[in-house]
Tab-separated table of C-alpha atoms in Angstrom:
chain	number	residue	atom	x	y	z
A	11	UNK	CA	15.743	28.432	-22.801
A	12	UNK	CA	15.927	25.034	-21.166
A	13	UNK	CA	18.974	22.685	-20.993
A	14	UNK	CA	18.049	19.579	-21.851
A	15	UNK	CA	21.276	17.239	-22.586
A	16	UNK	CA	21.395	16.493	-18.823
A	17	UNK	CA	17.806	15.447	-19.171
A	18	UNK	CA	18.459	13.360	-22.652
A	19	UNK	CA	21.187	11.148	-20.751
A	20	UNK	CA	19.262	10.887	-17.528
A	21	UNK	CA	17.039	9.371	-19.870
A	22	UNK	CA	19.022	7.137	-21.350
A	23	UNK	CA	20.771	5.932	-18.085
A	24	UNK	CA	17.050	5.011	-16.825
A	25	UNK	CA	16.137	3.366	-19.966
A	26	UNK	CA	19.176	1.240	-19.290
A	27	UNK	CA	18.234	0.813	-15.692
A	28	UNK	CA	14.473	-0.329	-16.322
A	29	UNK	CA	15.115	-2.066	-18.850
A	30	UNK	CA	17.288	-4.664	-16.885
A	31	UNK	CA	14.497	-5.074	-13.926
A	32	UNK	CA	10.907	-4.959	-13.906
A	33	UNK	CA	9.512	-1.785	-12.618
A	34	UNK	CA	5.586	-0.677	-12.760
A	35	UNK	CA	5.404	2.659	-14.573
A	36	UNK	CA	5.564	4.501	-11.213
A	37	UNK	CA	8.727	3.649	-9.816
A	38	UNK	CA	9.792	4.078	-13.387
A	39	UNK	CA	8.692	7.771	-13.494
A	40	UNK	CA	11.046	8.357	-10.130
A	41	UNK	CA	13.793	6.409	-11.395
A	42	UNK	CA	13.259	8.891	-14.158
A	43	UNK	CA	12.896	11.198	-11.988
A	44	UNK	CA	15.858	10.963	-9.711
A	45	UNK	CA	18.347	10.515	-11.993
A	46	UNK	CA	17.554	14.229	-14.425
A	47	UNK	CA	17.388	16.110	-10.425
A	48	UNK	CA	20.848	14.003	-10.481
A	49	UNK	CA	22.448	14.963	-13.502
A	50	UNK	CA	21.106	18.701	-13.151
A	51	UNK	CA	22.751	19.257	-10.051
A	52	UNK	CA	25.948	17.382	-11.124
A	53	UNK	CA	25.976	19.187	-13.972
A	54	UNK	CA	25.969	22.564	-12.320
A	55	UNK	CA	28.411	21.293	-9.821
A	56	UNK	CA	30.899	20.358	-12.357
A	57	UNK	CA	30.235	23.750	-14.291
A	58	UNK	CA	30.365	26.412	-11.331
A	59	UNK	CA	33.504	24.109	-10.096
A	60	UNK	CA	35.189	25.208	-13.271
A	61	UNK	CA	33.905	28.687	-13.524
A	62	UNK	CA	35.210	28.975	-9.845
A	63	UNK	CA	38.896	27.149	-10.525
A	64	UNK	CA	39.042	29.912	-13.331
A	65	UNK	CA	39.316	32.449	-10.235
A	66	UNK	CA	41.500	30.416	-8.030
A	67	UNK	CA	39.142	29.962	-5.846
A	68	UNK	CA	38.212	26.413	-6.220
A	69	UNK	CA	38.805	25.572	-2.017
A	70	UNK	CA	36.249	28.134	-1.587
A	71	UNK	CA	33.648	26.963	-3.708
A	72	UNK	CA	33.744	23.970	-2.399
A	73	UNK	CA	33.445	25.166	1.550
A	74	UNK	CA	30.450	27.444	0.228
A	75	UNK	CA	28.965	24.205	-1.822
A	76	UNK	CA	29.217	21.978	1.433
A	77	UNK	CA	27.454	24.621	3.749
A	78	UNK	CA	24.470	24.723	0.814
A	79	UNK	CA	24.528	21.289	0.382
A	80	UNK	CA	24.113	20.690	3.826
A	81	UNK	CA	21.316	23.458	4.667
A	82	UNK	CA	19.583	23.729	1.450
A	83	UNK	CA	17.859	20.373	1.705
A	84	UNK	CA	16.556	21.368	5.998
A	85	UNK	CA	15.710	24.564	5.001
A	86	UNK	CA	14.511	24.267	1.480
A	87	UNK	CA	14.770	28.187	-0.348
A	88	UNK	CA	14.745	29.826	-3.376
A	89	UNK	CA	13.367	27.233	-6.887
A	90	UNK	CA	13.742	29.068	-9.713
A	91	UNK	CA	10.836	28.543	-12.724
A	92	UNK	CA	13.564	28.216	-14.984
A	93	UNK	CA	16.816	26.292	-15.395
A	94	UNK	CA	18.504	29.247	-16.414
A	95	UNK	CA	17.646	31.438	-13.822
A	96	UNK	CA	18.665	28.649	-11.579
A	97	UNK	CA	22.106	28.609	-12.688
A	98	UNK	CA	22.322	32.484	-12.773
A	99	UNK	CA	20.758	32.507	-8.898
A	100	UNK	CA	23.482	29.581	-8.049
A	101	UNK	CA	26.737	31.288	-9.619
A	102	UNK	CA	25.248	34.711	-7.628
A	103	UNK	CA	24.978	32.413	-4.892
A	104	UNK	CA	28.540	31.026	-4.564
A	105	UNK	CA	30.222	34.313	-6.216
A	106	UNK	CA	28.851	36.600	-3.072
A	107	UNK	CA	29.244	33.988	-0.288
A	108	UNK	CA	33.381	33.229	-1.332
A	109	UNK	CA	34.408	36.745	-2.497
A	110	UNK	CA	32.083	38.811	0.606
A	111	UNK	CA	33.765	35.657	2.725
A	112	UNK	CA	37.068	36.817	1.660
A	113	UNK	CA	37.091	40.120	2.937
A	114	UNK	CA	36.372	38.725	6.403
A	115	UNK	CA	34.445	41.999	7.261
A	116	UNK	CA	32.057	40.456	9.673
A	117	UNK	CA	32.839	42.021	13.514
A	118	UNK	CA	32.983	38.732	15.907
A	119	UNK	CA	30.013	39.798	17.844
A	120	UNK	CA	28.097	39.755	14.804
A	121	UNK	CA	29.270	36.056	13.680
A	122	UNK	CA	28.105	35.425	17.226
A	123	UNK	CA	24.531	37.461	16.601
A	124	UNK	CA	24.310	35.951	13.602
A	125	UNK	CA	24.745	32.231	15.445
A	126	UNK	CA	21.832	32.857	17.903
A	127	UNK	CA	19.544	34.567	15.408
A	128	UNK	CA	19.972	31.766	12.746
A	129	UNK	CA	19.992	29.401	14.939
A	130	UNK	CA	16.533	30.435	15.941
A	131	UNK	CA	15.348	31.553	12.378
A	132	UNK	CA	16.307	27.910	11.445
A	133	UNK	CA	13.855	26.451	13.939
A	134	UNK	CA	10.954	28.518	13.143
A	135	UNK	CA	11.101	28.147	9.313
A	136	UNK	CA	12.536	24.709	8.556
A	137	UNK	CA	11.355	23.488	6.251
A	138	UNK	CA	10.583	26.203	3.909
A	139	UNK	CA	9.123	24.538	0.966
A	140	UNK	CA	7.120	25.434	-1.959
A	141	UNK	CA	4.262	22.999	-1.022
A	142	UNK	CA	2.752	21.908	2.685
A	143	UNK	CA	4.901	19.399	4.282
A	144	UNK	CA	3.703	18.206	7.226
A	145	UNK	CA	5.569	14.959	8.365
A	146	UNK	CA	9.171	15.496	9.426
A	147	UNK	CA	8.825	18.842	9.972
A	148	UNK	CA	10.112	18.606	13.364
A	149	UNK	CA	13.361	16.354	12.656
A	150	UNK	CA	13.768	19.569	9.898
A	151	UNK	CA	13.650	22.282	12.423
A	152	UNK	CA	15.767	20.408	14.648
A	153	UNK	CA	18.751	19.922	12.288
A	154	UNK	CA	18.589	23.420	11.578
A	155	UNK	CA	19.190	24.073	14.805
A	156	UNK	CA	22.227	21.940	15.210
A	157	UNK	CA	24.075	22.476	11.549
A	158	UNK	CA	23.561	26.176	11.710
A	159	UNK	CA	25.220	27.304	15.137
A	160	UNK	CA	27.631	24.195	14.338
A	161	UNK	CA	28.724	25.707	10.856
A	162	UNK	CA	28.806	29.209	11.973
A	163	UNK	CA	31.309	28.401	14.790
A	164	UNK	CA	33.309	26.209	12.601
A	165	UNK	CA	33.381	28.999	10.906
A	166	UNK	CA	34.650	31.493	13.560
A	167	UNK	CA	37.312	29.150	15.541
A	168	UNK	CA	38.780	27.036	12.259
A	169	UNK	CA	38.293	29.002	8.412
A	170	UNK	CA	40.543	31.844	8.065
A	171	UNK	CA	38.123	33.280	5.608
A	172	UNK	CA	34.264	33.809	6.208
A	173	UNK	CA	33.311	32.018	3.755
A	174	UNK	CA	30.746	29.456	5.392
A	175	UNK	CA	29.009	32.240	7.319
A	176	UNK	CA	28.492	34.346	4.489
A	177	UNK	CA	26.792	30.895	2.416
A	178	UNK	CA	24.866	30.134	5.851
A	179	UNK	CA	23.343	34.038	5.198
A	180	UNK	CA	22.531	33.619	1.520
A	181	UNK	CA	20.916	30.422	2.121
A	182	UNK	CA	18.779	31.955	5.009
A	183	UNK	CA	18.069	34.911	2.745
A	184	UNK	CA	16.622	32.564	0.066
A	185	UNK	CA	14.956	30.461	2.335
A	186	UNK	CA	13.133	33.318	3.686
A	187	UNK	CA	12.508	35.108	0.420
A	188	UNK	CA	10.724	31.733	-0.641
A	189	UNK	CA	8.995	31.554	2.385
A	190	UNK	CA	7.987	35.562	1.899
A	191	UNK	CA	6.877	34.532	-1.443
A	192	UNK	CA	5.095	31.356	-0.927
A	193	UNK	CA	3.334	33.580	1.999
A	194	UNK	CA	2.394	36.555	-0.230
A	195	UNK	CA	1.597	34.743	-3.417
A	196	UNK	CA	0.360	31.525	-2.893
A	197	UNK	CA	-1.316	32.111	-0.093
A	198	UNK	CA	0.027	28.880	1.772
């Protein structure tokens, strides 16, 4: 089943945009474009937000939403075929990295393990993405060297809770299942 009244007012929004300017039918299509990848994500912001506030637990869906937010787009991971499945892999997402981040079961020397072997992961597979990218693959590999150790110890010395370590693992974990996948299937 696809959701499509996040794509019907991207739509409209766009028609209301192009039709004020003149655009050629390219920069149309990405206006287009833009503004459904946009709305979907807004859309599944607002709706996990709420899903989340349900379970008091809205400060911690936002901490884990801020550490994706801020890796997801270095390291690339997990795109689901379906919009559905993305949601269900997003909630999974969020629900395991604030209520496994709650019960603040990681040992320190593990949080710091886990800083130099992300840290490293990070620079070998940024970016992982579901087609060859070839420019700005450095600057990618390079960021996740610097957010990762930077979020895990922000982590360790400032959040009560481990909730941002615990999102900087799932995100890994997808990233590295898409790259496993990308590897094994499409032969990239």
């Amino acid at each position: 089943m696809e959701i499509t009244f996040y794509r019907k007012l991207a739509n409209k929004v766009a028609d209301a945009v192009i039709a004020n300017a003149e655009y050629s039918e390219a920069e149309a299509r990405r206006i287009r474009y833009g503004l459904v990848c946009i709305f979907s994500d807004l859309y599944k912001f607002i709706l996990l937000l709420i899903v989340f506030t349900l379970f008091s637990a809205t400060l911690e869906y936002l901490l884990a939403f801020a550490v994706i937010l801020l890796l997801r787009p270095i390291l690339g991971g997990y795109h689901a075929k379906n919009e559905l499945v993305c949601l269900a892999v997003s909630f999974i997402t969020m629900a395991i990295s604030i209520f496994a981040g709650r019960l603040d079961i990681i040992p320190g020397f593990v949080q710091i393990l886990l800083a130099i072997v992300l840290t490293i992961t990070g620079a070998v597979i940024a970016p992982v993405r579901t087609r060859k990218v070839e420019e700005r693959t450095g600057i990618y590999k390079i960021l996740a060297a610097i957010l990762t150790p930077a979020i895990l110890l922000l982590d360790y010395f400032y959040i009560p809770a481990q909730i941002l370590q615990v999102s900087v693992v799932t995100t890994y974990l997808l990233s590295v299942y898409q790259l496993l996948k990308n590897k094994l299937f499409n032969n990239i």
